[in-house]
Amino acid sequence: MTQNKSISLIYKFSNLFYFASIALSIIIVSILAYILFGGSIAGIIKIDFLNISGDFTNFNQTPFFFRFIIFTVFTIILSIINIILRYWKNFISLIQEGKYFEINTIKKLKLIAFFLSFTWLAFTLLGFFISNSMDFSAETSWFSAHGLHEPDFSQDLAFSFNFPSLSFLITALILWVLAHIMTEGIKMKDENELTI
Amino acid sequence: MSQIIISLDVMLAKRKMSLTDLSGKVDITMSNLSILKNGKAKAIRFSTLQSICKALDCQPGDIISIG
């Protein structure tokens, strides 16, 4: 089996990226846990979320419910990201070993596609349910930067597909199709191996 | 549904030849010949068939038939 340099490089990057992501996630979750249990972190915090609104100068002044939501959402998102990266790392590891057309390799690819689809669905649903009550500062700054009046999202049903979440779905679909092609590849491999 | 029957063992017995002898003559591994003999093969190359027929001094129909 010939070792592909680009695959080897991707494998090294994937490993590095995975462990960096784990380390970063631990740091972020630790900070969020510190905030959740009343730790003091000063800053300008503007909240307009569900029925909570107001300006705060420290995270320990914000309501517990808000801190709990932030902690839970971030922990779930980081967990999913790390799961996807772990499966990706394992997938690339199998590819590097030359196990292209094997059930285990395809299973990893399908799981990545599934988690990406789940992430896309979660973000879309979150956007759908929260957009009416959550003030998106990014959108606010974009409108003000372009000299436009800020739209009143509370009056509209602000449901829109944004490009990052759509890219999750497209990637998931491509990976799913790739997994299907590789499944056909397994059949061809078996047939080839049983051709005398 | 009719299926392909491989009678390699019959021909080997007729020629008083073992699978090891055939493997040496036709340059095909023992495991591949076993797959062929046990009817687990999905396809056979013309070159393989030709070399087996040459080694066993027979026709393809003596080895392969439809049952």
PDB file of C-alpha atoms in Angstrom:
ATOM      1  CA  MET A   1       0.000   0.000   0.000  1.00  0.00           C
ATOM      2  CA  THR A   2       1.374   3.418  -0.958  1.00  0.00           C
ATOM      3  CA  GLN A   3       1.154   6.172   1.612  1.00  0.00           C
ATOM      4  CA  ASN A   4      -0.494   9.303   0.292  1.00  0.00           C
ATOM      5  CA  LYS A   5       1.278  12.401   1.570  1.00  0.00           C
ATOM      6  CA  SER A   6      -1.812  14.606   1.504  1.00  0.00           C
ATOM      7  CA  ILE A   7      -3.853  12.039   3.467  1.00  0.00           C
ATOM      8  CA  SER A   8      -1.024  11.730   5.958  1.00  0.00           C
ATOM      9  CA  LEU A   9      -0.951  15.516   6.339  1.00  0.00           C
ATOM     10  CA  ILE A  10      -4.746  15.691   6.769  1.00  0.00           C
ATOM     11  CA  TYR A  11      -4.494  12.942   9.394  1.00  0.00           C
ATOM     12  CA  LYS A  12      -1.887  14.909  11.344  1.00  0.00           C
ATOM     13  CA  PHE A  13      -3.956  18.111  11.111  1.00  0.00           C
ATOM     14  CA  SER A  14      -7.115  16.248  12.153  1.00  0.00           C
ATOM     15  CA  ASN A  15      -5.354  14.854  15.220  1.00  0.00           C
ATOM     16  CA  LEU A  16      -3.983  18.265  16.131  1.00  0.00           C
ATOM     17  CA  PHE A  17      -7.328  19.944  15.522  1.00  0.00           C
ATOM     18  CA  TYR A  18      -9.194  17.349  17.582  1.00  0.00           C
ATOM     19  CA  PHE A  19      -6.941  17.663  20.622  1.00  0.00           C
ATOM     20  CA  ALA A  20      -6.906  21.481  20.326  1.00  0.00           C
ATOM     21  CA  SER A  21     -10.711  21.426  20.174  1.00  0.00           C
ATOM     22  CA  ILE A  22     -10.913  19.193  23.268  1.00  0.00           C
ATOM     23  CA  ALA A  23      -8.561  21.497  25.191  1.00  0.00           C
ATOM     24  CA  LEU A  24     -10.446  24.621  24.103  1.00  0.00           C
ATOM     25  CA  SER A  25     -13.807  23.021  24.946  1.00  0.00           C
ATOM     26  CA  ILE A  26     -12.609  22.129  28.452  1.00  0.00           C
ATOM     27  CA  ILE A  27     -11.468  25.737  28.981  1.00  0.00           C
ATOM     28  CA  ILE A  28     -14.762  27.198  27.665  1.00  0.00           C
ATOM     29  CA  VAL A  29     -16.948  24.791  29.673  1.00  0.00           C
ATOM     30  CA  SER A  30     -14.867  25.520  32.805  1.00  0.00           C
ATOM     31  CA  ILE A  31     -15.390  29.275  32.341  1.00  0.00           C
ATOM     32  CA  LEU A  32     -19.122  28.738  31.705  1.00  0.00           C
ATOM     33  CA  ALA A  33     -19.392  26.521  34.795  1.00  0.00           C
ATOM     34  CA  TYR A  34     -17.613  29.240  36.798  1.00  0.00           C
ATOM     35  CA  ILE A  35     -20.170  31.778  35.501  1.00  0.00           C
ATOM     36  CA  LEU A  36     -23.061  29.370  36.109  1.00  0.00           C
ATOM     37  CA  PHE A  37     -22.223  29.011  39.799  1.00  0.00           C
ATOM     38  CA  GLY A  38     -21.980  32.761  40.339  1.00  0.00           C
ATOM     39  CA  GLY A  39     -18.368  33.467  39.396  1.00  0.00           C
ATOM     40  CA  SER A  40     -17.477  37.091  38.762  1.00  0.00           C
ATOM     41  CA  ILE A  41     -16.564  38.099  35.175  1.00  0.00           C
ATOM     42  CA  ALA A  42     -16.988  41.794  34.416  1.00  0.00           C
ATOM     43  CA  GLY A  43     -18.100  43.138  31.041  1.00  0.00           C
ATOM     44  CA  ILE A  44     -20.915  44.889  29.241  1.00  0.00           C
ATOM     45  CA  ILE A  45     -23.666  42.314  28.909  1.00  0.00           C
ATOM     46  CA  LYS A  46     -26.826  43.231  27.029  1.00  0.00           C
ATOM     47  CA  ILE A  47     -29.565  40.634  27.190  1.00  0.00           C
ATOM     48  CA  ASP A  48     -32.787  40.574  25.270  1.00  0.00           C
ATOM     49  CA  PHE A  49     -33.636  36.919  25.419  1.00  0.00           C
ATOM     50  CA  LEU A  50     -37.092  35.395  25.909  1.00  0.00           C
ATOM     51  CA  ASN A  51     -38.529  37.274  28.912  1.00  0.00           C
ATOM     52  CA  ILE A  52     -35.141  38.381  30.253  1.00  0.00           C
ATOM     53  CA  SER A  53     -33.888  41.805  29.226  1.00  0.00           C
ATOM     54  CA  GLY A  54     -31.514  44.395  30.610  1.00  0.00           C
ATOM     55  CA  ASP A  55     -27.926  45.665  30.782  1.00  0.00           C
ATOM     56  CA  PHE A  56     -25.504  44.096  33.249  1.00  0.00           C
ATOM     57  CA  THR A  57     -21.880  44.844  34.180  1.00  0.00           C
ATOM     58  CA  ASN A  58     -21.023  41.417  35.556  1.00  0.00           C
ATOM     59  CA  PHE A  59     -22.111  37.880  34.705  1.00  0.00           C
ATOM     60  CA  ASN A  60     -22.958  37.140  38.343  1.00  0.00           C
ATOM     61  CA  GLN A  61     -25.702  39.804  38.086  1.00  0.00           C
ATOM     62  CA  THR A  62     -27.453  38.008  35.221  1.00  0.00           C
ATOM     63  CA  PRO A  63     -30.372  35.654  36.049  1.00  0.00           C
ATOM     64  CA  PHE A  64     -29.493  32.007  36.786  1.00  0.00           C
ATOM     65  CA  PHE A  65     -31.853  30.802  34.044  1.00  0.00           C
ATOM     66  CA  PHE A  66     -29.921  32.811  31.432  1.00  0.00           C
ATOM     67  CA  ARG A  67     -26.562  31.442  32.668  1.00  0.00           C
ATOM     68  CA  PHE A  68     -27.981  27.908  32.705  1.00  0.00           C
ATOM     69  CA  ILE A  69     -29.249  28.228  29.107  1.00  0.00           C
ATOM     70  CA  ILE A  70     -25.890  29.600  27.927  1.00  0.00           C
ATOM     71  CA  PHE A  71     -24.004  26.795  29.735  1.00  0.00           C
ATOM     72  CA  THR A  72     -26.289  24.042  28.390  1.00  0.00           C
ATOM     73  CA  VAL A  73     -26.391  25.278  24.789  1.00  0.00           C
ATOM     74  CA  PHE A  74     -22.611  25.786  24.622  1.00  0.00           C
ATOM     75  CA  THR A  75     -21.899  22.409  26.245  1.00  0.00           C
ATOM     76  CA  ILE A  76     -24.180  20.614  23.751  1.00  0.00           C
ATOM     77  CA  ILE A  77     -22.704  22.481  20.755  1.00  0.00           C
ATOM     78  CA  LEU A  78     -19.112  21.821  21.885  1.00  0.00           C
ATOM     79  CA  SER A  79     -19.908  18.147  22.539  1.00  0.00           C
ATOM     80  CA  ILE A  80     -21.350  17.721  19.054  1.00  0.00           C
ATOM     81  CA  ILE A  81     -18.361  19.496  17.478  1.00  0.00           C
ATOM     82  CA  ASN A  82     -15.968  17.226  19.374  1.00  0.00           C
ATOM     83  CA  ILE A  83     -17.937  14.085  18.467  1.00  0.00           C
ATOM     84  CA  ILE A  84     -17.830  15.096  14.775  1.00  0.00           C
ATOM     85  CA  LEU A  85     -14.085  15.796  14.999  1.00  0.00           C
ATOM     86  CA  ARG A  86     -13.486  12.463  16.738  1.00  0.00           C
ATOM     87  CA  TYR A  87     -15.337  10.523  14.039  1.00  0.00           C
ATOM     88  CA  TRP A  88     -13.491  12.516  11.372  1.00  0.00           C
ATOM     89  CA  LYS A  89     -10.137  11.721  13.021  1.00  0.00           C
ATOM     90  CA  ASN A  90     -11.022   8.009  13.131  1.00  0.00           C
ATOM     91  CA  PHE A  91     -12.274   8.098   9.529  1.00  0.00           C
ATOM     92  CA  ILE A  92      -9.056   9.686   8.258  1.00  0.00           C
ATOM     93  CA  SER A  93      -7.055   7.199  10.337  1.00  0.00           C
ATOM     94  CA  LEU A  94      -8.816   4.289   8.572  1.00  0.00           C
ATOM     95  CA  ILE A  95      -8.296   5.944   5.176  1.00  0.00           C
ATOM     96  CA  GLN A  96      -4.604   6.338   5.959  1.00  0.00           C
ATOM     97  CA  GLU A  97      -4.429   2.620   6.779  1.00  0.00           C
ATOM     98  CA  GLY A  98      -5.848   1.928   3.299  1.00  0.00           C
ATOM     99  CA  LYS A  99      -9.213   0.676   4.603  1.00  0.00           C
ATOM    100  CA  TYR A 100     -11.249   2.572   1.997  1.00  0.00           C
ATOM    101  CA  PHE A 101     -14.043   0.133   1.286  1.00  0.00           C
ATOM    102  CA  GLU A 102     -14.848  -1.239   4.700  1.00  0.00           C
ATOM    103  CA  ILE A 103     -18.067  -1.150   6.707  1.00  0.00           C
ATOM    104  CA  ASN A 104     -16.351   0.533   9.673  1.00  0.00           C
ATOM    105  CA  THR A 105     -15.044   3.392   7.513  1.00  0.00           C
ATOM    106  CA  ILE A 106     -18.451   3.979   5.941  1.00  0.00           C
ATOM    107  CA  LYS A 107     -20.132   3.846   9.351  1.00  0.00           C
ATOM    108  CA  LYS A 108     -17.900   6.701  10.529  1.00  0.00           C
ATOM    109  CA  LEU A 109     -18.768   8.745   7.447  1.00  0.00           C
ATOM    110  CA  LYS A 110     -22.486   8.163   7.968  1.00  0.00           C
ATOM    111  CA  LEU A 111     -22.232   9.165  11.635  1.00  0.00           C
ATOM    112  CA  ILE A 112     -20.467  12.415  10.683  1.00  0.00           C
ATOM    113  CA  ALA A 113     -23.232  13.104   8.147  1.00  0.00           C
ATOM    114  CA  PHE A 114     -25.870  12.334  10.776  1.00  0.00           C
ATOM    115  CA  PHE A 115     -24.350  14.645  13.395  1.00  0.00           C
ATOM    116  CA  LEU A 116     -23.903  17.437  10.825  1.00  0.00           C
ATOM    117  CA  SER A 117     -27.556  17.093   9.804  1.00  0.00           C
ATOM    118  CA  PHE A 118     -28.555  17.120  13.466  1.00  0.00           C
ATOM    119  CA  THR A 119     -26.495  20.288  14.047  1.00  0.00           C
ATOM    120  CA  TRP A 120     -28.096  21.946  11.027  1.00  0.00           C
ATOM    121  CA  LEU A 121     -31.574  20.977  12.241  1.00  0.00           C
ATOM    122  CA  ALA A 122     -30.826  22.176  15.780  1.00  0.00           C
ATOM    123  CA  PHE A 123     -29.515  25.549  14.556  1.00  0.00           C
ATOM    124  CA  THR A 124     -32.460  25.980  12.190  1.00  0.00           C
ATOM    125  CA  LEU A 125     -34.998  25.149  14.914  1.00  0.00           C
ATOM    126  CA  LEU A 126     -33.194  27.403  17.406  1.00  0.00           C
ATOM    127  CA  GLY A 127     -33.248  30.196  14.837  1.00  0.00           C
ATOM    128  CA  PHE A 128     -36.929  29.572  14.212  1.00  0.00           C
ATOM    129  CA  PHE A 129     -38.008  29.534  17.862  1.00  0.00           C
ATOM    130  CA  ILE A 130     -35.658  32.122  19.338  1.00  0.00           C
ATOM    131  CA  SER A 131     -35.417  34.691  16.536  1.00  0.00           C
ATOM    132  CA  ASN A 132     -38.647  36.350  17.657  1.00  0.00           C
ATOM    133  CA  SER A 133     -37.398  37.011  21.137  1.00  0.00           C
ATOM    134  CA  MET A 134     -33.613  37.212  20.831  1.00  0.00           C
ATOM    135  CA  ASP A 135     -31.770  40.335  19.820  1.00  0.00           C
ATOM    136  CA  PHE A 136     -29.054  39.360  17.319  1.00  0.00           C
ATOM    137  CA  SER A 137     -26.263  41.845  17.864  1.00  0.00           C
ATOM    138  CA  ALA A 138     -24.454  40.694  14.697  1.00  0.00           C
ATOM    139  CA  GLU A 139     -27.461  41.571  12.570  1.00  0.00           C
ATOM    140  CA  THR A 140     -27.896  44.842  14.415  1.00  0.00           C
ATOM    141  CA  SER A 141     -24.290  45.891  13.757  1.00  0.00           C
ATOM    142  CA  TRP A 142     -24.548  44.860  10.093  1.00  0.00           C
ATOM    143  CA  PHE A 143     -27.609  47.009   9.536  1.00  0.00           C
ATOM    144  CA  SER A 144     -26.106  50.010  11.323  1.00  0.00           C
ATOM    145  CA  ALA A 145     -22.810  49.612   9.422  1.00  0.00           C
ATOM    146  CA  HIS A 146     -24.727  49.832   6.144  1.00  0.00           C
ATOM    147  CA  GLY A 147     -26.716  52.855   7.288  1.00  0.00           C
ATOM    148  CA  LEU A 148     -29.984  50.950   7.318  1.00  0.00           C
ATOM    149  CA  HIS A 149     -32.755  51.081   9.852  1.00  0.00           C
ATOM    150  CA  GLU A 150     -32.715  48.169  12.177  1.00  0.00           C
ATOM    151  CA  PRO A 151     -35.621  45.876  11.321  1.00  0.00           C
ATOM    152  CA  ASP A 152     -38.052  45.030  14.056  1.00  0.00           C
ATOM    153  CA  PHE A 153     -37.651  41.284  14.390  1.00  0.00           C
ATOM    154  CA  SER A 154     -40.245  41.119  17.156  1.00  0.00           C
ATOM    155  CA  GLN A 155     -42.904  42.021  14.581  1.00  0.00           C
ATOM    156  CA  ASP A 156     -41.754  39.637  11.884  1.00  0.00           C
ATOM    157  CA  LEU A 157     -41.205  35.951  11.744  1.00  0.00           C
ATOM    158  CA  ALA A 158     -37.453  36.222  11.313  1.00  0.00           C
ATOM    159  CA  PHE A 159     -36.808  32.771   9.898  1.00  0.00           C
ATOM    160  CA  SER A 160     -33.980  32.612   7.435  1.00  0.00           C
ATOM    161  CA  PHE A 161     -31.431  30.098   6.244  1.00  0.00           C
ATOM    162  CA  ASN A 162     -28.007  31.498   6.860  1.00  0.00           C
ATOM    163  CA  PHE A 163     -24.957  30.307   4.970  1.00  0.00           C
ATOM    164  CA  PRO A 164     -23.004  28.577   7.797  1.00  0.00           C
ATOM    165  CA  SER A 165     -25.911  26.322   8.769  1.00  0.00           C
ATOM    166  CA  LEU A 166     -26.737  25.613   5.118  1.00  0.00           C
ATOM    167  CA  SER A 167     -23.132  24.553   4.577  1.00  0.00           C
ATOM    168  CA  PHE A 168     -23.595  22.020   7.416  1.00  0.00           C
ATOM    169  CA  LEU A 169     -26.507  20.483   5.531  1.00  0.00           C
ATOM    170  CA  ILE A 170     -24.705  20.470   2.176  1.00  0.00           C
ATOM    171  CA  THR A 171     -21.619  18.841   3.732  1.00  0.00           C
ATOM    172  CA  ALA A 172     -23.819  16.256   5.462  1.00  0.00           C
ATOM    173  CA  LEU A 173     -25.598  15.415   2.206  1.00  0.00           C
ATOM    174  CA  ILE A 174     -22.313  15.116   0.296  1.00  0.00           C
ATOM    175  CA  LEU A 175     -20.908  12.803   2.979  1.00  0.00           C
ATOM    176  CA  TRP A 176     -24.094  10.705   2.941  1.00  0.00           C
ATOM    177  CA  VAL A 177     -23.904  10.290  -0.844  1.00  0.00           C
ATOM    178  CA  LEU A 178     -20.187   9.490  -0.542  1.00  0.00           C
ATOM    179  CA  ALA A 179     -21.013   6.814   2.045  1.00  0.00           C
ATOM    180  CA  HIS A 180     -23.576   5.329  -0.356  1.00  0.00           C
ATOM    181  CA  ILE A 181     -20.992   5.288  -3.177  1.00  0.00           C
ATOM    182  CA  MET A 182     -18.498   3.616  -0.853  1.00  0.00           C
ATOM    183  CA  THR A 183     -21.109   0.990   0.056  1.00  0.00           C
ATOM    184  CA  GLU A 184     -21.355   0.160  -3.662  1.00  0.00           C
ATOM    185  CA  GLY A 185     -17.546   0.102  -3.661  1.00  0.00           C
ATOM    186  CA  ILE A 186     -17.611  -2.635  -1.001  1.00  0.00           C
ATOM    187  CA  LYS A 187     -19.746  -4.823  -3.281  1.00  0.00           C
ATOM    188  CA  MET A 188     -17.334  -4.229  -6.160  1.00  0.00           C
ATOM    189  CA  LYS A 189     -14.373  -5.001  -3.932  1.00  0.00           C
ATOM    190  CA  ASP A 190     -15.956  -8.274  -2.754  1.00  0.00           C
ATOM    191  CA  GLU A 191     -16.720  -9.254  -6.347  1.00  0.00           C
ATOM    192  CA  ASN A 192     -13.194  -8.384  -7.413  1.00  0.00           C
ATOM    193  CA  GLU A 193     -11.740 -10.430  -4.569  1.00  0.00           C
ATOM    194  CA  LEU A 194     -13.884 -13.432  -5.571  1.00  0.00           C
ATOM    195  CA  THR A 195     -12.861 -13.252  -9.216  1.00  0.00           C
ATOM    196  CA  ILE A 196     -10.339 -16.005  -9.823  1.00  0.00           C
TER     197      ILE A 196
ATOM    198  CA  MET B   1     -33.060 -20.668 -10.608  1.00  0.00           C
ATOM    199  CA  SER B   2     -30.224 -22.411 -12.421  1.00  0.00           C
ATOM    200  CA  GLN B   3     -26.732 -21.950 -11.095  1.00  0.00           C
ATOM    201  CA  ILE B   4     -23.182 -22.473 -12.210  1.00  0.00           C
ATOM    202  CA  ILE B   5     -21.630 -25.727 -10.974  1.00  0.00           C
ATOM    203  CA  ILE B   6     -17.873 -26.052 -10.755  1.00  0.00           C
ATOM    204  CA  SER B   7     -16.657 -29.651 -11.138  1.00  0.00           C
ATOM    205  CA  LEU B   8     -12.994 -28.961 -10.472  1.00  0.00           C
ATOM    206  CA  ASP B   9     -12.764 -31.694  -7.810  1.00  0.00           C
ATOM    207  CA  VAL B  10     -14.185 -34.267 -10.249  1.00  0.00           C
ATOM    208  CA  MET B  11     -11.609 -33.348 -12.896  1.00  0.00           C
ATOM    209  CA  LEU B  12      -8.826 -33.388 -10.305  1.00  0.00           C
ATOM    210  CA  ALA B  13      -9.886 -36.891  -9.252  1.00  0.00           C
ATOM    211  CA  LYS B  14     -10.012 -38.044 -12.891  1.00  0.00           C
ATOM    212  CA  ARG B  15      -6.500 -36.747 -13.498  1.00  0.00           C
ATOM    213  CA  LYS B  16      -5.325 -38.050 -10.086  1.00  0.00           C
ATOM    214  CA  MET B  17      -4.062 -34.621  -9.223  1.00  0.00           C
ATOM    215  CA  SER B  18      -4.200 -32.716  -5.946  1.00  0.00           C
ATOM    216  CA  LEU B  19      -5.115 -29.058  -5.539  1.00  0.00           C
ATOM    217  CA  THR B  20      -1.512 -28.352  -4.527  1.00  0.00           C
ATOM    218  CA  ASP B  21      -0.218 -29.858  -7.795  1.00  0.00           C
ATOM    219  CA  LEU B  22      -2.687 -27.784  -9.806  1.00  0.00           C
ATOM    220  CA  SER B  23      -1.755 -24.666  -7.855  1.00  0.00           C
ATOM    221  CA  GLY B  24       1.897 -25.222  -8.787  1.00  0.00           C
ATOM    222  CA  LYS B  25       1.063 -25.798 -12.472  1.00  0.00           C
ATOM    223  CA  VAL B  26      -1.319 -22.896 -13.066  1.00  0.00           C
ATOM    224  CA  ASP B  27       0.339 -20.349 -10.757  1.00  0.00           C
ATOM    225  CA  ILE B  28      -2.841 -19.635  -8.790  1.00  0.00           C
ATOM    226  CA  THR B  29      -2.818 -19.569  -5.011  1.00  0.00           C
ATOM    227  CA  MET B  30      -4.290 -22.484  -3.077  1.00  0.00           C
ATOM    228  CA  SER B  31      -6.824 -20.183  -1.404  1.00  0.00           C
ATOM    229  CA  ASN B  32      -8.119 -18.957  -4.775  1.00  0.00           C
ATOM    230  CA  LEU B  33      -8.360 -22.514  -6.118  1.00  0.00           C
ATOM    231  CA  SER B  34     -10.248 -23.518  -2.961  1.00  0.00           C
ATOM    232  CA  ILE B  35     -12.710 -20.660  -3.523  1.00  0.00           C
ATOM    233  CA  LEU B  36     -13.204 -21.896  -7.082  1.00  0.00           C
ATOM    234  CA  LYS B  37     -13.518 -25.557  -6.056  1.00  0.00           C
ATOM    235  CA  ASN B  38     -16.057 -24.808  -3.311  1.00  0.00           C
ATOM    236  CA  GLY B  39     -18.206 -22.760  -5.696  1.00  0.00           C
ATOM    237  CA  LYS B  40     -17.727 -19.515  -3.798  1.00  0.00           C
ATOM    238  CA  ALA B  41     -16.132 -17.638  -6.702  1.00  0.00           C
ATOM    239  CA  LYS B  42     -18.235 -14.921  -8.322  1.00  0.00           C
ATOM    240  CA  ALA B  43     -16.331 -14.844 -11.621  1.00  0.00           C
ATOM    241  CA  ILE B  44     -13.490 -16.558 -13.441  1.00  0.00           C
ATOM    242  CA  ARG B  45     -11.060 -14.917 -15.859  1.00  0.00           C
ATOM    243  CA  PHE B  46     -10.571 -16.446 -19.318  1.00  0.00           C
ATOM    244  CA  SER B  47      -6.827 -16.629 -18.611  1.00  0.00           C
ATOM    245  CA  THR B  48      -7.458 -18.625 -15.400  1.00  0.00           C
ATOM    246  CA  LEU B  49      -9.866 -20.963 -17.183  1.00  0.00           C
ATOM    247  CA  GLN B  50      -7.411 -21.422 -20.025  1.00  0.00           C
ATOM    248  CA  SER B  51      -4.523 -22.291 -17.718  1.00  0.00           C
ATOM    249  CA  ILE B  52      -6.637 -24.719 -15.626  1.00  0.00           C
ATOM    250  CA  CYS B  53      -7.939 -26.439 -18.785  1.00  0.00           C
ATOM    251  CA  LYS B  54      -4.390 -26.680 -20.111  1.00  0.00           C
ATOM    252  CA  ALA B  55      -3.102 -28.166 -16.852  1.00  0.00           C
ATOM    253  CA  LEU B  56      -5.966 -30.676 -16.601  1.00  0.00           C
ATOM    254  CA  ASP B  57      -6.086 -31.347 -20.357  1.00  0.00           C
ATOM    255  CA  CYS B  58      -9.819 -30.749 -20.577  1.00  0.00           C
ATOM    256  CA  GLN B  59     -12.445 -28.378 -22.018  1.00  0.00           C
ATOM    257  CA  PRO B  60     -14.090 -25.490 -20.058  1.00  0.00           C
ATOM    258  CA  GLY B  61     -17.350 -27.432 -20.145  1.00  0.00           C
ATOM    259  CA  ASP B  62     -15.684 -30.245 -18.189  1.00  0.00           C
ATOM    260  CA  ILE B  63     -15.147 -27.877 -15.292  1.00  0.00           C
ATOM    261  CA  ILE B  64     -18.102 -25.509 -15.583  1.00  0.00           C
ATOM    262  CA  SER B  65     -21.707 -26.511 -16.140  1.00  0.00           C
ATOM    263  CA  ILE B  66     -25.159 -25.093 -15.444  1.00  0.00           C
ATOM    264  CA  GLY B  67     -27.271 -27.025 -12.955  1.00  0.00           C
TER     265      GLY B  67
END
